[in-house]
PDB file of C-alpha atoms and ligand atoms in Angstrom:
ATOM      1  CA  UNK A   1       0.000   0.000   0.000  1.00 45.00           C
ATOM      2  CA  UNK A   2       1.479   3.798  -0.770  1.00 49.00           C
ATOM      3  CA  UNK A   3       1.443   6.320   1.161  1.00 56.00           C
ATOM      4  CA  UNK A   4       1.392  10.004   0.486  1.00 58.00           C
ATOM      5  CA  UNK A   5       4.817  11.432   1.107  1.00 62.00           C
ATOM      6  CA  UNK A   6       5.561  15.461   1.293  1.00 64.00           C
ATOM      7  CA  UNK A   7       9.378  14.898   0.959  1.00 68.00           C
ATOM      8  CA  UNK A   8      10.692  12.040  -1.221  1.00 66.00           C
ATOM      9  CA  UNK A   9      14.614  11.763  -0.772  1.00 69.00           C
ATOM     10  CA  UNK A  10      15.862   9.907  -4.103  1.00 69.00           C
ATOM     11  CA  UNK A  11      18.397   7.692  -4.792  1.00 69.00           C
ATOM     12  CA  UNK A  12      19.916   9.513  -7.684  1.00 69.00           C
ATOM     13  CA  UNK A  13      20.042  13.118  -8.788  1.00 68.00           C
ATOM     14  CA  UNK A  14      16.557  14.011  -9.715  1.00 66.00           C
ATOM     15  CA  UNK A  15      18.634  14.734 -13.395  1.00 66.00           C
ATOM     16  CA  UNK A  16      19.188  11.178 -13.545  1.00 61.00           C
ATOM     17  CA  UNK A  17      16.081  10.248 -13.117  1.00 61.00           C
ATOM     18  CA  UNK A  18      14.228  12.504 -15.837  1.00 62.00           C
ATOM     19  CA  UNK A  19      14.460  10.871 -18.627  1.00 64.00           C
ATOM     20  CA  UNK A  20      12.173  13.961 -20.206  1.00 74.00           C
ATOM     21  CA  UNK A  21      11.473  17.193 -19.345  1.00 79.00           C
ATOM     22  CA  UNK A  22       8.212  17.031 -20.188  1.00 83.00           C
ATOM     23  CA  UNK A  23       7.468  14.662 -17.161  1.00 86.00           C
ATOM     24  CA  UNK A  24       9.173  16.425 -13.884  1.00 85.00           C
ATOM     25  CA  UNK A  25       6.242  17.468 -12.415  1.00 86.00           C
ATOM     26  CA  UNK A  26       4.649  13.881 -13.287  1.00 89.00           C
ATOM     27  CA  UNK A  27       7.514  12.094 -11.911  1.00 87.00           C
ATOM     28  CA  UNK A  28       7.844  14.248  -8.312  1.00 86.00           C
ATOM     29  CA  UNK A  29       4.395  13.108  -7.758  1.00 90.00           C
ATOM     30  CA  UNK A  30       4.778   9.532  -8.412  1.00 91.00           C
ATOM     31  CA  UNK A  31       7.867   9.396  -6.351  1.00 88.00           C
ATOM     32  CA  UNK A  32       5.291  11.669  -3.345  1.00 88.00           C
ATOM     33  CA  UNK A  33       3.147   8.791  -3.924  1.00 90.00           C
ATOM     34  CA  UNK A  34       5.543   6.878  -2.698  1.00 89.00           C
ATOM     35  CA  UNK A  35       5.590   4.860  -5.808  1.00 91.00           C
ATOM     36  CA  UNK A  36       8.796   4.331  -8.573  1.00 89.00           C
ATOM     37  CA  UNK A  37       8.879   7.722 -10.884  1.00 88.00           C
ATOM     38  CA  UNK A  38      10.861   6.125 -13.316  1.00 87.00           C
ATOM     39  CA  UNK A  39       9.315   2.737 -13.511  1.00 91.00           C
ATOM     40  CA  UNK A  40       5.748   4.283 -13.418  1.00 93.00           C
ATOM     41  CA  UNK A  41       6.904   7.153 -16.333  1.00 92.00           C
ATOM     42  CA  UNK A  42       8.407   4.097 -18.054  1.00 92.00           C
ATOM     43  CA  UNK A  43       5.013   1.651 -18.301  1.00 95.00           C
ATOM     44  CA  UNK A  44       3.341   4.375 -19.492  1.00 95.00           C
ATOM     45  CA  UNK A  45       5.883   5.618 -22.262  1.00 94.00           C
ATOM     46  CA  UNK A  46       5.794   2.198 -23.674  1.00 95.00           C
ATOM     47  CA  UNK A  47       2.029   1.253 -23.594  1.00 97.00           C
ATOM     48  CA  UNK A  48      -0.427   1.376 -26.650  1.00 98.00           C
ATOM     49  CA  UNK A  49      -3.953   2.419 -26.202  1.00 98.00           C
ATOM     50  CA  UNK A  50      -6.593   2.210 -28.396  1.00 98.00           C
ATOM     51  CA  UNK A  51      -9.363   4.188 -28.216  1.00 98.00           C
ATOM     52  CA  UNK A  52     -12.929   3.729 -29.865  1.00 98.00           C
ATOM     53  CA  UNK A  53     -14.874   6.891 -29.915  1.00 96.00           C
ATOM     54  CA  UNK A  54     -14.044   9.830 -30.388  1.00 96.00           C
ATOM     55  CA  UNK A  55     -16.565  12.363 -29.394  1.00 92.00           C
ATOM     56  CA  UNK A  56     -16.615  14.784 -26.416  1.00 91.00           C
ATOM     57  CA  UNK A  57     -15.530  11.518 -23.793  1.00 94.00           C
ATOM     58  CA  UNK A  58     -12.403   9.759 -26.159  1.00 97.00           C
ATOM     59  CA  UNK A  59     -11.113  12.689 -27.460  1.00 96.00           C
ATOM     60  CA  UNK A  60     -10.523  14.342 -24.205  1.00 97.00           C
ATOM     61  CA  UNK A  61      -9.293  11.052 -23.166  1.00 98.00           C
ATOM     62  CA  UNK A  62      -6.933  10.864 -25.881  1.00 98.00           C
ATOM     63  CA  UNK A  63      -5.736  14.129 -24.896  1.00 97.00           C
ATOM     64  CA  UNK A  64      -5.231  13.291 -20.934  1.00 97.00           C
ATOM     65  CA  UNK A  65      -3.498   9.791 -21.841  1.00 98.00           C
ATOM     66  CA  UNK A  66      -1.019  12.062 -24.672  1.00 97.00           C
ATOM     67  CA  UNK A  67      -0.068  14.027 -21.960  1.00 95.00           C
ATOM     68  CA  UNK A  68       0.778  11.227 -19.068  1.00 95.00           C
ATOM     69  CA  UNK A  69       3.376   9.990 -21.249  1.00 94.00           C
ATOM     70  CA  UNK A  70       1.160   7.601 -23.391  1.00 96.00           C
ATOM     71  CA  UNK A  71       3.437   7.201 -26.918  1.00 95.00           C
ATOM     72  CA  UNK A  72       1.125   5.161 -28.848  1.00 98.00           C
ATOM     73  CA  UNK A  73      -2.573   6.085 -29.692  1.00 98.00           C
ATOM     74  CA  UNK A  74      -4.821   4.408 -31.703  1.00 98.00           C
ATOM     75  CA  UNK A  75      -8.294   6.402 -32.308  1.00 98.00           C
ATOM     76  CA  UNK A  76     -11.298   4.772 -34.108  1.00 98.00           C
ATOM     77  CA  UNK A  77     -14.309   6.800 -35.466  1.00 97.00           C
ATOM     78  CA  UNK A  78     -16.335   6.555 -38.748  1.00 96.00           C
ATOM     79  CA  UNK A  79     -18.230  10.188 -37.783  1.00 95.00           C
ATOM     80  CA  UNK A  80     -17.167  13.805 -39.086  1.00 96.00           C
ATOM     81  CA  UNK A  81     -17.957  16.814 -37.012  1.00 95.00           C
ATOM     82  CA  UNK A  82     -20.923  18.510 -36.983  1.00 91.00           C
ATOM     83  CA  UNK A  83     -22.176  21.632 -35.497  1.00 91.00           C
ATOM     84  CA  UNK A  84     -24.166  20.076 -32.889  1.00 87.00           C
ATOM     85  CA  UNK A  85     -20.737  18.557 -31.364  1.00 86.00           C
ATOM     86  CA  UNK A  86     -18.854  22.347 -30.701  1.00 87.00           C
ATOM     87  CA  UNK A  87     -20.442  23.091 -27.430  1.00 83.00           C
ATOM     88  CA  UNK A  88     -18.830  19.956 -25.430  1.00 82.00           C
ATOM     89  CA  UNK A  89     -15.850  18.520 -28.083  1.00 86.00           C
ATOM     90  CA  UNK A  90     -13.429  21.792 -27.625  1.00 86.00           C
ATOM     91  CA  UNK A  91     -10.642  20.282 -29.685  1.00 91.00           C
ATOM     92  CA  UNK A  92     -12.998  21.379 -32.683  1.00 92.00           C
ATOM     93  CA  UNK A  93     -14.089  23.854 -34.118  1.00 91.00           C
ATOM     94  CA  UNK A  94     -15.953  25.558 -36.829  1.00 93.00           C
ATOM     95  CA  UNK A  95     -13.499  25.085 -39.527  1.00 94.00           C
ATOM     96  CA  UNK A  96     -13.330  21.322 -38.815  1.00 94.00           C
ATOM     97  CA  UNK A  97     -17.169  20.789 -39.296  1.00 95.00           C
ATOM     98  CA  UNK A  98     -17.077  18.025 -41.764  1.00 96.00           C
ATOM     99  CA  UNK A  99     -13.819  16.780 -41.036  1.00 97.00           C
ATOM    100  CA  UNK A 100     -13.126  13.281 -39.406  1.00 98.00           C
ATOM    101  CA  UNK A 101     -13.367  13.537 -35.960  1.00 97.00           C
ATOM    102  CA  UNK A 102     -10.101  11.427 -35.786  1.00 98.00           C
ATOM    103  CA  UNK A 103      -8.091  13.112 -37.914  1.00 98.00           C
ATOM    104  CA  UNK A 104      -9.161  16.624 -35.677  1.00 97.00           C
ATOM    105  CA  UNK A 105      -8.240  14.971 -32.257  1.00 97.00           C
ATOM    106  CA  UNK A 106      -4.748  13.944 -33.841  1.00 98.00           C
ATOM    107  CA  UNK A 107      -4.071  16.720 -35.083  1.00 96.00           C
ATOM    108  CA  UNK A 108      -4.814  18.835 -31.650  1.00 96.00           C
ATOM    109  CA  UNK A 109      -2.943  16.635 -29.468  1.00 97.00           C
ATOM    110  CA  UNK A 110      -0.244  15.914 -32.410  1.00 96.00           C
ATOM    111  CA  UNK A 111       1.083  20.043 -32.352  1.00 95.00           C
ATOM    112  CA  UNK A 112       1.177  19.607 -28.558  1.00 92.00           C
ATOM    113  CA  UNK A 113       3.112  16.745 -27.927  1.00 90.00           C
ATOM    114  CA  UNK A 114       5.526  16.029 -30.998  1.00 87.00           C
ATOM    115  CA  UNK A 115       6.904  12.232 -29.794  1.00 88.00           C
ATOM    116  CA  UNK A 116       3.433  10.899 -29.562  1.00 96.00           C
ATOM    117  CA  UNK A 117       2.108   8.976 -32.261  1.00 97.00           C
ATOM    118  CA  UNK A 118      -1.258   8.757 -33.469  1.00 98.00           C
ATOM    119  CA  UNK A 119      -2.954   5.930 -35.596  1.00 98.00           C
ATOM    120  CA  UNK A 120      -6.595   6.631 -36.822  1.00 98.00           C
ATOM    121  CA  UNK A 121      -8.982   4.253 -38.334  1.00 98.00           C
ATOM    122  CA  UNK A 122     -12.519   5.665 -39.828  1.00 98.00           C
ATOM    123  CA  UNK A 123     -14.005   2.217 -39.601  1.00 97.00           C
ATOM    124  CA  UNK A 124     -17.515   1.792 -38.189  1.00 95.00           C
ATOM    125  CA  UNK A 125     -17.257  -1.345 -35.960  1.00 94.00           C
ATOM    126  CA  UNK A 126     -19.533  -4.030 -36.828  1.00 93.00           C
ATOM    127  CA  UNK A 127     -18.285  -7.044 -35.908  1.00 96.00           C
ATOM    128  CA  UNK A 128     -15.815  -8.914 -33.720  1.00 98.00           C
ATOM    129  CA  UNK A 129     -12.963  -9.438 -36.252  1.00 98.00           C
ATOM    130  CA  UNK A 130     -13.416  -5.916 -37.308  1.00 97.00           C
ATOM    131  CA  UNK A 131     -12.450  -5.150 -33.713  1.00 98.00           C
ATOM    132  CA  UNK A 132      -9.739  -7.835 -33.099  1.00 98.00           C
ATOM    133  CA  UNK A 133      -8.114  -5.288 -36.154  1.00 98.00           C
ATOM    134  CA  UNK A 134      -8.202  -2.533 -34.475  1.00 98.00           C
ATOM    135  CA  UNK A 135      -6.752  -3.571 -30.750  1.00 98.00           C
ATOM    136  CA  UNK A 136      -4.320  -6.010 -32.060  1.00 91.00           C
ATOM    137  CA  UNK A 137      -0.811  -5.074 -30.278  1.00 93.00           C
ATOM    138  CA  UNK A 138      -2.693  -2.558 -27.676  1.00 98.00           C
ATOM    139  CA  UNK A 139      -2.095  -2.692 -24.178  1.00 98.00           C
ATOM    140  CA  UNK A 140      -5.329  -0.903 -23.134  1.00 98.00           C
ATOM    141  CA  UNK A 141      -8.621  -0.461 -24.449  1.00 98.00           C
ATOM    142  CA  UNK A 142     -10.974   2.377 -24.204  1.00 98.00           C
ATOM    143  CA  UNK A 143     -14.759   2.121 -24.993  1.00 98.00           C
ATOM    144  CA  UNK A 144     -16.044   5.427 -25.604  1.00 95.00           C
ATOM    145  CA  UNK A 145     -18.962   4.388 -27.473  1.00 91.00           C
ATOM    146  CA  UNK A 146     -22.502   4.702 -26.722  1.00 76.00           C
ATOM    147  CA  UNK A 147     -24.748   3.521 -29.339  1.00 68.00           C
ATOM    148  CA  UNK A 148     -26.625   1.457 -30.262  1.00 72.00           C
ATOM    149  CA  UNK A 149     -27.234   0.023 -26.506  1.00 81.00           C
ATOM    150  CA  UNK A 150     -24.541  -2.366 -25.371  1.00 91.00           C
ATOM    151  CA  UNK A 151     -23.860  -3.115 -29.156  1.00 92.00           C
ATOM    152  CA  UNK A 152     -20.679  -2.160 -29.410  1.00 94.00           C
ATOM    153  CA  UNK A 153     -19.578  -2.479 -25.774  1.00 96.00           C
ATOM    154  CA  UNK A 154     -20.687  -5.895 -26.733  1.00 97.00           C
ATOM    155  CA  UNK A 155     -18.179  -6.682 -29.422  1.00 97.00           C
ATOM    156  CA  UNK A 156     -15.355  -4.982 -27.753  1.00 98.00           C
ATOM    157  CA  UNK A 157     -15.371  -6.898 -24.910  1.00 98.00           C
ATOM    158  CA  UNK A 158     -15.035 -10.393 -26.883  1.00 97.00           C
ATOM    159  CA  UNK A 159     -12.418  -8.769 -29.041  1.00 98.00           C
ATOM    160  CA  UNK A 160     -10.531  -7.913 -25.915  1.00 98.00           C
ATOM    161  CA  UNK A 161     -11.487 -11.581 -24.064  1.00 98.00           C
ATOM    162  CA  UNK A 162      -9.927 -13.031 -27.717  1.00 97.00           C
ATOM    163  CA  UNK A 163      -7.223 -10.967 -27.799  1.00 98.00           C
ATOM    164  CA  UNK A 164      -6.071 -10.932 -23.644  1.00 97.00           C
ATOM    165  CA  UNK A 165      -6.342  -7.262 -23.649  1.00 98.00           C
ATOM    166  CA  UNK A 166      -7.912  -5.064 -20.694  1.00 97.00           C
ATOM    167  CA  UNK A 167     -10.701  -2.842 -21.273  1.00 98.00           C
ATOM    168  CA  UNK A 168     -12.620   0.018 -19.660  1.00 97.00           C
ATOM    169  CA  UNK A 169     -15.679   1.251 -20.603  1.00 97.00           C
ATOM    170  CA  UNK A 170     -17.448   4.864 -20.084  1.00 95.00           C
ATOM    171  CA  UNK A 171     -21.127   5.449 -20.245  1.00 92.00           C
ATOM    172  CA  UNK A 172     -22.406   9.213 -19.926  1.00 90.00           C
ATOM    173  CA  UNK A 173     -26.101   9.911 -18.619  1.00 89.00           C
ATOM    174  CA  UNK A 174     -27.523  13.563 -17.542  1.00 91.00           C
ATOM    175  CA  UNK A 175     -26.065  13.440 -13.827  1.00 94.00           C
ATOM    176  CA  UNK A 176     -23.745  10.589 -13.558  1.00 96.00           C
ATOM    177  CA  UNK A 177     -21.575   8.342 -15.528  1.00 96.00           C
ATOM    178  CA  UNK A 178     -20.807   4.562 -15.516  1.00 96.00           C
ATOM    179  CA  UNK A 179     -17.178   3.145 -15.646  1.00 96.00           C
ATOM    180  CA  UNK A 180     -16.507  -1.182 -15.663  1.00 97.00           C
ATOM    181  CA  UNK A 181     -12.697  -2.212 -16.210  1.00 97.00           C
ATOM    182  CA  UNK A 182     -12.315  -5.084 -17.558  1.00 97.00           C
ATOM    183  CA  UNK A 183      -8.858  -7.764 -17.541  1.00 95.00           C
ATOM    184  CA  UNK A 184      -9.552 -11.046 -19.294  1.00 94.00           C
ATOM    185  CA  UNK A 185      -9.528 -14.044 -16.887  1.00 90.00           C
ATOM    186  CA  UNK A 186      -9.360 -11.934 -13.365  1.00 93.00           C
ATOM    187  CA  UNK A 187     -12.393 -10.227 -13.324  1.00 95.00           C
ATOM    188  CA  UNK A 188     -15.772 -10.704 -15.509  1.00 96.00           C
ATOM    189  CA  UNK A 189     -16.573  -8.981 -18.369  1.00 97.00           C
ATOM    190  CA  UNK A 190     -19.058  -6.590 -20.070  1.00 97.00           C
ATOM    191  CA  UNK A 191     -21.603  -9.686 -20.480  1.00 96.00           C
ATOM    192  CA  UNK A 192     -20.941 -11.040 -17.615  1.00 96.00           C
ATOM    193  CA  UNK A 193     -22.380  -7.266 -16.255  1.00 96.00           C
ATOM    194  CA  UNK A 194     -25.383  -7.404 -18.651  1.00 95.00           C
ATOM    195  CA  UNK A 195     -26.144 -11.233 -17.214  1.00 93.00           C
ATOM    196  CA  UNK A 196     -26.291 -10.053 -14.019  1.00 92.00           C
ATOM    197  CA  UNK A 197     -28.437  -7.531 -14.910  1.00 91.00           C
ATOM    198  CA  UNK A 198     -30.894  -9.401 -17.347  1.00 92.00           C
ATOM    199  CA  UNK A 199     -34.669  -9.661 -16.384  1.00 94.00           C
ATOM    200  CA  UNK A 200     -37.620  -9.022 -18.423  1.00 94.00           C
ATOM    201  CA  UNK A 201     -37.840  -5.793 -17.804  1.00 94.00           C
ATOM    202  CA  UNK A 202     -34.355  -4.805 -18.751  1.00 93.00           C
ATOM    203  CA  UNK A 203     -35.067  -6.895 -21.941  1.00 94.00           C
ATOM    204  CA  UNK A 204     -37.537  -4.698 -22.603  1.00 92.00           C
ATOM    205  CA  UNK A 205     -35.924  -1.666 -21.790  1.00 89.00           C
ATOM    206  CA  UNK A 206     -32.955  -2.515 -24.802  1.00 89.00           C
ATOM    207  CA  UNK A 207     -35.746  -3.848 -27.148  1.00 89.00           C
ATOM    208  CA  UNK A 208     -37.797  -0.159 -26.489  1.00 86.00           C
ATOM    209  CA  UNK A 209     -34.172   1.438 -27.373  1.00 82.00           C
ATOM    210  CA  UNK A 210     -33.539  -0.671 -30.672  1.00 82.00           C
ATOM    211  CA  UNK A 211     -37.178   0.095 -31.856  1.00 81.00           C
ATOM    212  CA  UNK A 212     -37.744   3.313 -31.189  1.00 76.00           C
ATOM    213  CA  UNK A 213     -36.682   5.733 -34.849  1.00 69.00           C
ATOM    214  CA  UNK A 214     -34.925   8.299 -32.492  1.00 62.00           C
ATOM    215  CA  UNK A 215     -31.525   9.252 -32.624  1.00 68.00           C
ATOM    216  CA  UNK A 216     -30.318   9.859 -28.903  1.00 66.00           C
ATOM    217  CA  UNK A 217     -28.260  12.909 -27.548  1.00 73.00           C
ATOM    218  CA  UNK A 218     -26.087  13.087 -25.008  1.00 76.00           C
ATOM    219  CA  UNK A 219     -27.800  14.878 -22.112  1.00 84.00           C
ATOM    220  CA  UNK A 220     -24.307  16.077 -21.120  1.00 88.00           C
ATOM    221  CA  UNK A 221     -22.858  19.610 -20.748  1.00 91.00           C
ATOM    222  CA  UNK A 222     -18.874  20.167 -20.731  1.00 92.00           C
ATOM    223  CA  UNK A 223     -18.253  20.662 -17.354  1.00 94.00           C
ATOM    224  CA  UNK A 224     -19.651  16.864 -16.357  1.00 95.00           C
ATOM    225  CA  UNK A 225     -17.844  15.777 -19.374  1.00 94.00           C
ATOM    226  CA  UNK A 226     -14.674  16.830 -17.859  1.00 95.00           C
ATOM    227  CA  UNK A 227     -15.058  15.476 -14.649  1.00 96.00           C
ATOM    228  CA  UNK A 228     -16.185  12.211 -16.010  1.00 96.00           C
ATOM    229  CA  UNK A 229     -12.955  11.889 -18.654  1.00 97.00           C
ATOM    230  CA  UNK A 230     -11.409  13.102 -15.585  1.00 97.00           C
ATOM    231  CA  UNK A 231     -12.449  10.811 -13.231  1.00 97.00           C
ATOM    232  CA  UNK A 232     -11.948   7.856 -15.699  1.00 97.00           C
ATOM    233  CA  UNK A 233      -8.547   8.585 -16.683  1.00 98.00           C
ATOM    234  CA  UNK A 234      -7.370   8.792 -12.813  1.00 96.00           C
ATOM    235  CA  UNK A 235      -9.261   5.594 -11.953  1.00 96.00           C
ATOM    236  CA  UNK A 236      -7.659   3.877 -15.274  1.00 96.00           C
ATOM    237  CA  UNK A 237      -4.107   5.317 -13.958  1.00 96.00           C
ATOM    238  CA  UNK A 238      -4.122   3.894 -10.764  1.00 93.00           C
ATOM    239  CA  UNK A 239      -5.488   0.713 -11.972  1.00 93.00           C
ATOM    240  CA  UNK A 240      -2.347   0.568 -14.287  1.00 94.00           C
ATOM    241  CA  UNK A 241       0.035   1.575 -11.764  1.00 92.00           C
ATOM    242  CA  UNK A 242      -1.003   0.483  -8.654  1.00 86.00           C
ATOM    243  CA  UNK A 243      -3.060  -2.193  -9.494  1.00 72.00           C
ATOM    244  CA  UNK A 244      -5.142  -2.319  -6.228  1.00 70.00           C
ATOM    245  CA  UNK A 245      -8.794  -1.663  -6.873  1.00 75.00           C
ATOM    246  CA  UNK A 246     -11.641  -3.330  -6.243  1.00 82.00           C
ATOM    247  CA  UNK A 247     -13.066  -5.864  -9.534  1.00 89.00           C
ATOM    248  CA  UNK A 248     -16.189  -6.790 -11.049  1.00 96.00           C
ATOM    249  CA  UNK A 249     -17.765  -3.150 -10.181  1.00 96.00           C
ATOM    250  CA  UNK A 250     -19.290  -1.045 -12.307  1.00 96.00           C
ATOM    251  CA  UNK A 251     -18.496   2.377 -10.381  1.00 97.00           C
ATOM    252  CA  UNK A 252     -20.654   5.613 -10.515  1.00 97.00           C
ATOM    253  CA  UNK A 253     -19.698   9.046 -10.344  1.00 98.00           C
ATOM    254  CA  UNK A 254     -22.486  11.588  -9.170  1.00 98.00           C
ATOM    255  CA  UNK A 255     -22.108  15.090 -10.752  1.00 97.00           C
ATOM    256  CA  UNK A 256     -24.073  16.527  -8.598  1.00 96.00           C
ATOM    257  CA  UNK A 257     -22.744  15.300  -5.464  1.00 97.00           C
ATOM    258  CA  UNK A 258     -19.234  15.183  -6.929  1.00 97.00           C
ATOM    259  CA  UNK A 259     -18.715  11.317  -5.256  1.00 97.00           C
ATOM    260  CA  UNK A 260     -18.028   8.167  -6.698  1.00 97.00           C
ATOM    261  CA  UNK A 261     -20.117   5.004  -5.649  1.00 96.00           C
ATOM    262  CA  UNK A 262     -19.969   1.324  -6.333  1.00 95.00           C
ATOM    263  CA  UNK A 263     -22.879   0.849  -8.753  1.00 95.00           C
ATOM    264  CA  UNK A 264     -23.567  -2.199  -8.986  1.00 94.00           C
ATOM    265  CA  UNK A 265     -21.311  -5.113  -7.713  1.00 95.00           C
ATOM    266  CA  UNK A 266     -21.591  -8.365 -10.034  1.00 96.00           C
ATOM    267  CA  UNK A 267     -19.716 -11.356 -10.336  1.00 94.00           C
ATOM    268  CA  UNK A 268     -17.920 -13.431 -12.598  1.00 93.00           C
ATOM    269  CA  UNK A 269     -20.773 -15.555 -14.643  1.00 91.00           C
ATOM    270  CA  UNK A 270     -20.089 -18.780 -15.763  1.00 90.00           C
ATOM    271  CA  UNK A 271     -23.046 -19.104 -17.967  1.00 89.00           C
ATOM    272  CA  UNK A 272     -21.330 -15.985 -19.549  1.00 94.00           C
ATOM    273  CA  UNK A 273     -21.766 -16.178 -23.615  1.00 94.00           C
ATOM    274  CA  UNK A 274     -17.675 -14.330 -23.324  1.00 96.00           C
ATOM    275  CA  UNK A 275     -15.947 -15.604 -20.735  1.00 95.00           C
ATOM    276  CA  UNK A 276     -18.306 -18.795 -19.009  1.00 92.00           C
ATOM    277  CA  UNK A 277     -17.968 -22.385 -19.356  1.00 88.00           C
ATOM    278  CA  UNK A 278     -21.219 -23.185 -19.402  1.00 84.00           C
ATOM    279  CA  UNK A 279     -23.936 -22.343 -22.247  1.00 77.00           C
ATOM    280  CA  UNK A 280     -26.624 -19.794 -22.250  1.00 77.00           C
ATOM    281  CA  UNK A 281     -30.044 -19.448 -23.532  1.00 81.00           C
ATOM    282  CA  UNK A 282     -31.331 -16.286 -22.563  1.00 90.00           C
ATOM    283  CA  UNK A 283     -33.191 -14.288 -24.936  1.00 93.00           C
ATOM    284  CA  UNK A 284     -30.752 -11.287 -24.139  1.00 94.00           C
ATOM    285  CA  UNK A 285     -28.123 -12.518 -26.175  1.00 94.00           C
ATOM    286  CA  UNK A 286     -30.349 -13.069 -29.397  1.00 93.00           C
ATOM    287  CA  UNK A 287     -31.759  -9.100 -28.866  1.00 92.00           C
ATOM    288  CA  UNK A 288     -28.437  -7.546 -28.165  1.00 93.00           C
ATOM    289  CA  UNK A 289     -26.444 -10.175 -30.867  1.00 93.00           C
ATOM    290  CA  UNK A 290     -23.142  -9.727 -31.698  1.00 94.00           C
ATOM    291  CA  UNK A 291     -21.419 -11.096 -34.974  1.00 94.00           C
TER     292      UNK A 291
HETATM  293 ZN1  LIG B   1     -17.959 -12.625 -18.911  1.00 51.22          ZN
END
């Protein structure tokens, strides 16, 4: 367990020890933590994260991970900009309307950080293969995705299961949002969330979604979407470098009340159609069906 120092005394010269000016200030308050600067600075240098979505919550995500250190980003989004995005996504603006949102995001964080590199893909996820594409060799994935209900939180999270990689997913609502983190064979999954969850009623609470001819928008101002991209980064940060929090949760965070709460607390399923042994039949997995 760390402990909050207010004087670290180092080993080496604190010279020694930066390997980039950049990352003083990041590296004085790891070592406060009472954790390894270097080692911490170090993990994060060399991990790739991909990051699907990249509206008002990935973008700014992008953005917070480009500036801990993260070297390799991977951003996928089939949608240009449009007006209605401006008052939340502030990396755009009114000359990008039109553009790819990917290509935008790159390009903000890409003339503030020069060493960080920036993959973008434009392809609309579908399916699980198209997915497996897009994570392979990524250390970290982020779902930033909210539509069509659990669809493509779905399909993520068997890419991932296939491919061994952690995951975290966001969800935004008007006064909180939702964050699960996911590692392949230590906690459960995504589905293993919904199965916990699954009931007639929240049946038909997905089939009302998929039926109705709406198009939903985010009931989310910019202030909320900064503490929740925030909050999600820091919680994603100290699961990667300390490693000690609490699994198979999905965690709330109250904007209102500014506190975070255990959500709902599930377990590992083993009738799980992901990650369980065992077969199942429910009528969930034909209305939310993955390919
Ligand atoms: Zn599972």
């Amino acid at each position: 367990m760390a402990h909050a120092r207010t004087l670290s005394i180092l080993n080496q010269p604190f010279d020694f020890l930066s390997k980039d000016k950049r990352f003083k200030s990041d590296l004085t308050y790891y070592l406060s933590e009472g954790l390894d600067g270097p080692e911490v600075l170090n993990t994060l240098f060399n991990l790739k994260v991909t990051i699907f979505g990249s509206g008002g919550g990935g973008s700014i995500i992008a953005l917070q991970l480009a500036n801990l250190g993260i070297k390799n980003i991977h951003l996928v989004d089939p949608d240009k900009i449009d007006t209605s995005n401006l008052n939340r996504q502030f990396m755009f603006n009114t000359n990008d309307i039109g553009k790819f949102k990917v290509d935008a995001v790159k390009n903000f964080i890409s003339i503030r950080n020069r060493d960080v590199k920036i993959t973008t893909s434009i392809k609309r996820i579908s399916n699980i293969a198209d997915a497996i594409e897009e994570i392979k060799d990524s250390d970290w994935v982020f779902c930033c995705m909210d539509e069509p209900p659990y669809i493509s939180q779905r399909i993520i999270n068997r890419a991932s299961y296939i491919k061994n990689v952690p995951s975290i997913y966001g969800f935004s609502s008007r006064d909180a949002a939702k964050l699960l983190i996911v590692r392949p064979n230590i906690t459960g999954c995504m589905d293993c969330l919904l199965a916990s969850e699954d009931s007639p009623e929240f049946q038909k609470l997905i089939l009302s979604f998929q039926k109705s001819n709406f198009s939903p928008v985010t009931p989310i101002i910019i202030p909320n979407m900064m503490l929740e991209t925030s909050w999600i980064v820091k919680k994603w940060l100290d699961q990667v470098i300390k490693d000690n929090q609490e699994q198979n949760v999905l965690y709330r965070f109250d904007y209102n009340v500014l506190r975070e709460e255990k959500f709902i607390s599930f377990s590992k399923q083993n009738n799980c159609p992901t990650c369980g042994t065992k077969g199942n039949e429910s009528k969930l997995w034909k209305i939310i069906q993955i390919h």
